[in-house]
Coordinates of C-alpha atoms and ligand atoms in Angstrom, one line a residue:
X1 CA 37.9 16.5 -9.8
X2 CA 37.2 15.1 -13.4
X3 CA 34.5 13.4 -14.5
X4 CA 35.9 9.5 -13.9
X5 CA 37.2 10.1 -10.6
X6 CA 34.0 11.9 -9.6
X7 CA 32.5 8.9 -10.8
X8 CA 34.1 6.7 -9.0
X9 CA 34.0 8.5 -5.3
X10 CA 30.1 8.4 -6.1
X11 CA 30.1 4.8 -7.2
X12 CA 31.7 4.6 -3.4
X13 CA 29.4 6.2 -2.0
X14 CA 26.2 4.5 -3.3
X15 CA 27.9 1.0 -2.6
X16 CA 26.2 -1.8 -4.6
X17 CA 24.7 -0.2 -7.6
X18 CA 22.6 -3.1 -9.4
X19 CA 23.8 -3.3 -12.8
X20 CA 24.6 0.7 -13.3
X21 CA 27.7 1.2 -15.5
X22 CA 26.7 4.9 -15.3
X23 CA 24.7 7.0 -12.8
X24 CA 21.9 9.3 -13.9
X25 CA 22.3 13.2 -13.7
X26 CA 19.9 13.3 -11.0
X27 CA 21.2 10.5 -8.7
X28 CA 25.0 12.3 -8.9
X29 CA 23.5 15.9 -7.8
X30 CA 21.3 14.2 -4.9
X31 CA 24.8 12.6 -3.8
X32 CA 26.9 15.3 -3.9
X33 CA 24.5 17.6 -2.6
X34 CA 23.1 15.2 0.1
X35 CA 23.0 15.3 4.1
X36 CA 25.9 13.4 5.7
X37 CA 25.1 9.7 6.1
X38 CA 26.0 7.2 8.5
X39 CA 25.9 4.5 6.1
X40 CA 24.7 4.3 2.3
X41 CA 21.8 2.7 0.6
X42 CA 22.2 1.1 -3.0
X43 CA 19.5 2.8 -5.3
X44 CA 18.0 0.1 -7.5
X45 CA 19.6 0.7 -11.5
X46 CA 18.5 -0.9 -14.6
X47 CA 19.9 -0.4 -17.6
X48 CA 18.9 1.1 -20.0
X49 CA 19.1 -0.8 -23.6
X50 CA 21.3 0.3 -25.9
X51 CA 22.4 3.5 -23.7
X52 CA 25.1 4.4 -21.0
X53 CA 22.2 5.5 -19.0
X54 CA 20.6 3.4 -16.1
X55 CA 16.7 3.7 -14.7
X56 CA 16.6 4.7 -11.2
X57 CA 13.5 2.6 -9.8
X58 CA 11.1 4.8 -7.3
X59 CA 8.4 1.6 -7.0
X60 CA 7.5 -1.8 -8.6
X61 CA 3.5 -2.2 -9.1
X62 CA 2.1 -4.9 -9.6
X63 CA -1.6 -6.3 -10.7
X64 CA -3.3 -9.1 -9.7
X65 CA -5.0 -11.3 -11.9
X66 CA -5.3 -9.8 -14.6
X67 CA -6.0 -12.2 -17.9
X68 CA -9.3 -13.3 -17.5
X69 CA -7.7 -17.5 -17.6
X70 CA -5.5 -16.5 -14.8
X71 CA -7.7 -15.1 -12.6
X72 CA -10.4 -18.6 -13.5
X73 CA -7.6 -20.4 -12.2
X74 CA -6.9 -18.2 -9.0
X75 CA -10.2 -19.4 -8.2
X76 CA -12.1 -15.7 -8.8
X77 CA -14.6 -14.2 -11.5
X78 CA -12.5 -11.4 -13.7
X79 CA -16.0 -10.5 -14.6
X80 CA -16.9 -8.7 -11.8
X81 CA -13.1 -7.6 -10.3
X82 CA -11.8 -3.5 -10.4
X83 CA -8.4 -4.2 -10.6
X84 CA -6.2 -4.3 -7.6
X85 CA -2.6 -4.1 -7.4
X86 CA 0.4 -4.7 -4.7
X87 CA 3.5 -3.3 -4.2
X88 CA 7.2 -5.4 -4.1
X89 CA 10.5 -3.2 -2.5
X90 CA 12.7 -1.9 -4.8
X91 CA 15.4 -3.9 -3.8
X92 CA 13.6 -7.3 -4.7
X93 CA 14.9 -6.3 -8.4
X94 CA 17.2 -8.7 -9.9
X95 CA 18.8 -7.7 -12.5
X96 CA 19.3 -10.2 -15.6
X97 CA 21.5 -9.5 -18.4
X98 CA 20.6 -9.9 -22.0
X99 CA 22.1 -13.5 -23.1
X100 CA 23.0 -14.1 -19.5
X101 CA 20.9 -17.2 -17.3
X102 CA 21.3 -16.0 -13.9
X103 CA 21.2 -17.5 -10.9
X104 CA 18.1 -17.3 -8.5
X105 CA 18.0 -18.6 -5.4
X106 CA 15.5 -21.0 -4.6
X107 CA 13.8 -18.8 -1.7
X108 CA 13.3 -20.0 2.4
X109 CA 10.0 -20.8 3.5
X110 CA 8.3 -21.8 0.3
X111 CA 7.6 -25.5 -0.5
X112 CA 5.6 -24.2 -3.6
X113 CA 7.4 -21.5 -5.4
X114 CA 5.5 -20.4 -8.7
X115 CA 6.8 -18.0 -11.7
X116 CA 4.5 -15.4 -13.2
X117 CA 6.1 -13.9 -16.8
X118 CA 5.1 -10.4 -17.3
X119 CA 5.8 -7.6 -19.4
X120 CA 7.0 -4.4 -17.2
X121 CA 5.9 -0.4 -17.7
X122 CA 8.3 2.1 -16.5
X123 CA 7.0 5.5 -16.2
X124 CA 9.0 8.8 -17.1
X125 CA 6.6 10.9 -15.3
X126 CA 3.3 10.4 -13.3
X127 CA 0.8 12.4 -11.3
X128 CA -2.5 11.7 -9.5
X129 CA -5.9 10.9 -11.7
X130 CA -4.6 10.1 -14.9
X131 CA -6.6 10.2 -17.6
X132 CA -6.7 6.7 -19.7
X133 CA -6.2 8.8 -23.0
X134 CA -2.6 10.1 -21.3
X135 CA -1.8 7.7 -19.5
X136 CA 1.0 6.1 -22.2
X137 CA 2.6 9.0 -22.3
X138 CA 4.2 8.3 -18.5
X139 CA 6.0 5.7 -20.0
X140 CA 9.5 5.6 -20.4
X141 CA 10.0 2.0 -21.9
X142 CA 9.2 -1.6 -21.4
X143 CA 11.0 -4.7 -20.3
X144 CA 10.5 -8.5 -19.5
X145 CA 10.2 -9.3 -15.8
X146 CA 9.0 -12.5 -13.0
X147 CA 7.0 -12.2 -10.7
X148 CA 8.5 -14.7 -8.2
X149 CA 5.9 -15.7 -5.8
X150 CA 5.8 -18.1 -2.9
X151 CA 2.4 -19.5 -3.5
X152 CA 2.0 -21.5 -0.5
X153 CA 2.8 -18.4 1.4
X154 CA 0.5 -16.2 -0.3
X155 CA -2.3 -18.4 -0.4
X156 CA -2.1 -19.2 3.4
X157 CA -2.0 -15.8 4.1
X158 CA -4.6 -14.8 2.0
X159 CA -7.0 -17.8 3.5
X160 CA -6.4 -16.0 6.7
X161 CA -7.5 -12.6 5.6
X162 CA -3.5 -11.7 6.3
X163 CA -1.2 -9.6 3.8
X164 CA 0.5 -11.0 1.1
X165 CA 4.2 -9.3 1.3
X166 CA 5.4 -12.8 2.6
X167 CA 4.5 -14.5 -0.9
X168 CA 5.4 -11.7 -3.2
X169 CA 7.7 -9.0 -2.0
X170 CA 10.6 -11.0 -0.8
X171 CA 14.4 -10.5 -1.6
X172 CA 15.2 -11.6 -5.7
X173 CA 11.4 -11.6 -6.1
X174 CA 11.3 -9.0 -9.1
X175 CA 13.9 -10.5 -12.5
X176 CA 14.2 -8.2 -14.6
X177 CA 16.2 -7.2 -17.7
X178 CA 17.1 -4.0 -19.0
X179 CA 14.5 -1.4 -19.9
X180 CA 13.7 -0.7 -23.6
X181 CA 12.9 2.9 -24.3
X182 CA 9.7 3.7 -26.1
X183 CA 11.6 5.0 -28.7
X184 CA 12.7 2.2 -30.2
X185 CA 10.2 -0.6 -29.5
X186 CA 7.1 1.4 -29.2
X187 CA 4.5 0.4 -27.0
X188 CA 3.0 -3.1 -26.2
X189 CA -0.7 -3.7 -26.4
X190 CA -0.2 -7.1 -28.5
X191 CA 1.9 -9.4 -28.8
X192 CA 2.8 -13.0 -27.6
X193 CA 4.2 -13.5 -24.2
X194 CA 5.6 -17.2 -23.5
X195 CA 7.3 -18.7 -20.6
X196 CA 9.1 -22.3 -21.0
X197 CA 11.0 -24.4 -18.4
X198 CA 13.7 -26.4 -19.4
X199 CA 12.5 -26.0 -23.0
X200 CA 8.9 -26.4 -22.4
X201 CA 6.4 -24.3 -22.9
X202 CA 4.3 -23.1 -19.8
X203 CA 2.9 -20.2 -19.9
X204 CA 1.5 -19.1 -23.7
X205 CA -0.7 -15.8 -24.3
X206 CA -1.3 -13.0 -25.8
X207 CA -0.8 -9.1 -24.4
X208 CA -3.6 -8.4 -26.0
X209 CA -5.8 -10.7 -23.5
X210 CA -4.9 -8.4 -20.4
X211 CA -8.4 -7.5 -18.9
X212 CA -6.8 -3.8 -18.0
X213 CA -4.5 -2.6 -20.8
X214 CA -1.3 -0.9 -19.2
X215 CA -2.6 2.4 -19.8
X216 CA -5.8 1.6 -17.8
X217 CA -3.4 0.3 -15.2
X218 CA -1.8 3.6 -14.8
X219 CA -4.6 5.8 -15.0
X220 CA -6.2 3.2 -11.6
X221 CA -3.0 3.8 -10.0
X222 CA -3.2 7.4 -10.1
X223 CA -6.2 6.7 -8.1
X224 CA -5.0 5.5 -5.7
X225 CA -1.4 6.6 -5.3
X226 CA 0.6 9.5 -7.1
X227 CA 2.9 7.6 -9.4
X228 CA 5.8 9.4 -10.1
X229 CA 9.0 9.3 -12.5
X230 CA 11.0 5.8 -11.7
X231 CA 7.8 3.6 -10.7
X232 CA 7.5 0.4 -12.7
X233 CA 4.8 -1.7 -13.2
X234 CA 4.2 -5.3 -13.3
X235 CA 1.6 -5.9 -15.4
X236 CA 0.1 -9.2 -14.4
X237 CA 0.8 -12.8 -15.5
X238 CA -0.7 -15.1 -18.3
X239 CA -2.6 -19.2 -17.0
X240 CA -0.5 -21.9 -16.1
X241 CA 1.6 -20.5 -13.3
X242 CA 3.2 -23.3 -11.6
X243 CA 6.1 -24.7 -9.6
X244 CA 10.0 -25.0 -10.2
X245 CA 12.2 -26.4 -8.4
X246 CA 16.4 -26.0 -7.8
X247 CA 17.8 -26.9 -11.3
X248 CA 15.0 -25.8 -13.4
X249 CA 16.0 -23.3 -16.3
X250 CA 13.3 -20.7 -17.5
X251 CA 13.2 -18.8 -20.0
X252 CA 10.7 -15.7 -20.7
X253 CA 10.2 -14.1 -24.1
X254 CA 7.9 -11.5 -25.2
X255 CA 7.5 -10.2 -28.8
X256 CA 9.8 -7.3 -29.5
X257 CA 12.2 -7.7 -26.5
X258 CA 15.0 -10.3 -25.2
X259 CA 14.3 -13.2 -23.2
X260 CA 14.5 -13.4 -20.1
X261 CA 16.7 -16.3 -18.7
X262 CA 16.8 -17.6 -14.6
X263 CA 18.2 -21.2 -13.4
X264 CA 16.8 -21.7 -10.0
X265 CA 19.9 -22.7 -7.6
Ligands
LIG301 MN1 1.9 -11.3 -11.0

């Protein structure tokens, strides 16, 4: 078989591939090598900037409160906080192009549904107990990602001493655009990070305000869990989160990448 057909029998095989114009080396052996199925499951792709490559994402991450305004507004003292974190499926991605405004649905449930703009790691490599000093060099690239989050959700449940999944890992939760290699746009420890809706501005910071850089993110996640090559990380939302509604157009930008672009529908 040659190399576009055997692309093409994998491509049916995997079914919906999220944004994948290629499939990485690894993800072709896995398939052809793999136990009979009685059905497939996509694998969550992002592309990779500038590259026929695409990222094959393990785990999304993501901190909590963590610029010191944010968590004042949350209602808790940053002062006195280790840093927590919380997971999202892998299939809550959604994928947005580069000069696109894609369409997210306005989710079920929520009456209160809240954007959180975030800069995203994604790690090349991991391991367990990661020293701070090493940490960056897990990390594949960067990219501009929401945190959707159904506030009235996660607040209730959180009154009630319940998990959060219901507010922050549903379907579409995760927008997110292509993933810049740290080869070309280096790492991120300053920088401004801005959210507007419909042209105004919301959400205004600086990275350089997170209370846990990202490389003191991944060495507390190592901790905890043993992060491994495909794991992304959300690494946690500027004040003034707040509400959309159907019709509203945001648009994310970070300094050094390409915004970010959603119309709630
Ligand atoms: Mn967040």
């Amino acid at each position: 078989m040659d190399k576009a057909s055997r692309r093409r029998v994998l491509e049916a095989a995997l079914g919906a591939v999220v944004g994948a114009q290629a499939l990485p080396g690894t993800a072709q052996a896995q398939v052809q090598a793999g136990p009979k199925v009685p059905f497939t499951v996509a694998q969550t792709l992002l592309p990779i900037a500038a590259s026929d490559e695409s990222f094959p994402v393990r785990r999304i991450y993501c901190i909590g409160r963590n610029y010191a305004a944010h968590a004042r507004e949350m209602g808790s003292d940053p002062t006195r906080e280790p840093p927590f974190f919380f997971q999202k499926p892998t299939d809550a991605v959604q994928l947005v192009r580069v000069g696109t405004v894609a369409d997210h649905a306005y989710p079920t449930l929520t009456k209160n549904y809240h954007y959180e703009l975030e800069l995203v790691a994604a790690l090349k490599s991991g391991g367990r107990n990661i020293p701070r000093e090493r940490a960056l060099e897990h990390v594949y690239g960067y990219a501009i990602g929401l945190d959707m989050t159904r506030r009235d959700l996660q607040r209730g449940m959180g009154d009630q001493k319940k998990p959060w999944e219901i507010g922050k890992s549903f379907d579409n939760s995760a927008p997110i655009g292509p993933i810049h290699p740290v080869e070309t746009v280096g790492h991120f420890e300053k920088g401004r990070i801005q959210l507007q809706v419909n042209g105004q501005v919301k959400q205004e910071a600086d990275l350089s305000y997170m209370i846990w850089s990202v490389a003191e993110q991944i060495a507390n996640l190592s901790d905890a869990f043993e992060l491994k090559a495909g794991d992304i990380i959300f690494s946690g939302t500027p004040e003034n989160v707040g509400p959309v509604v159907k019709g509203d157009v945001l648009l994310g930008k970070i300094d050094n990448l390409p915004e970010l672009s959603i119309r709630i529908v």
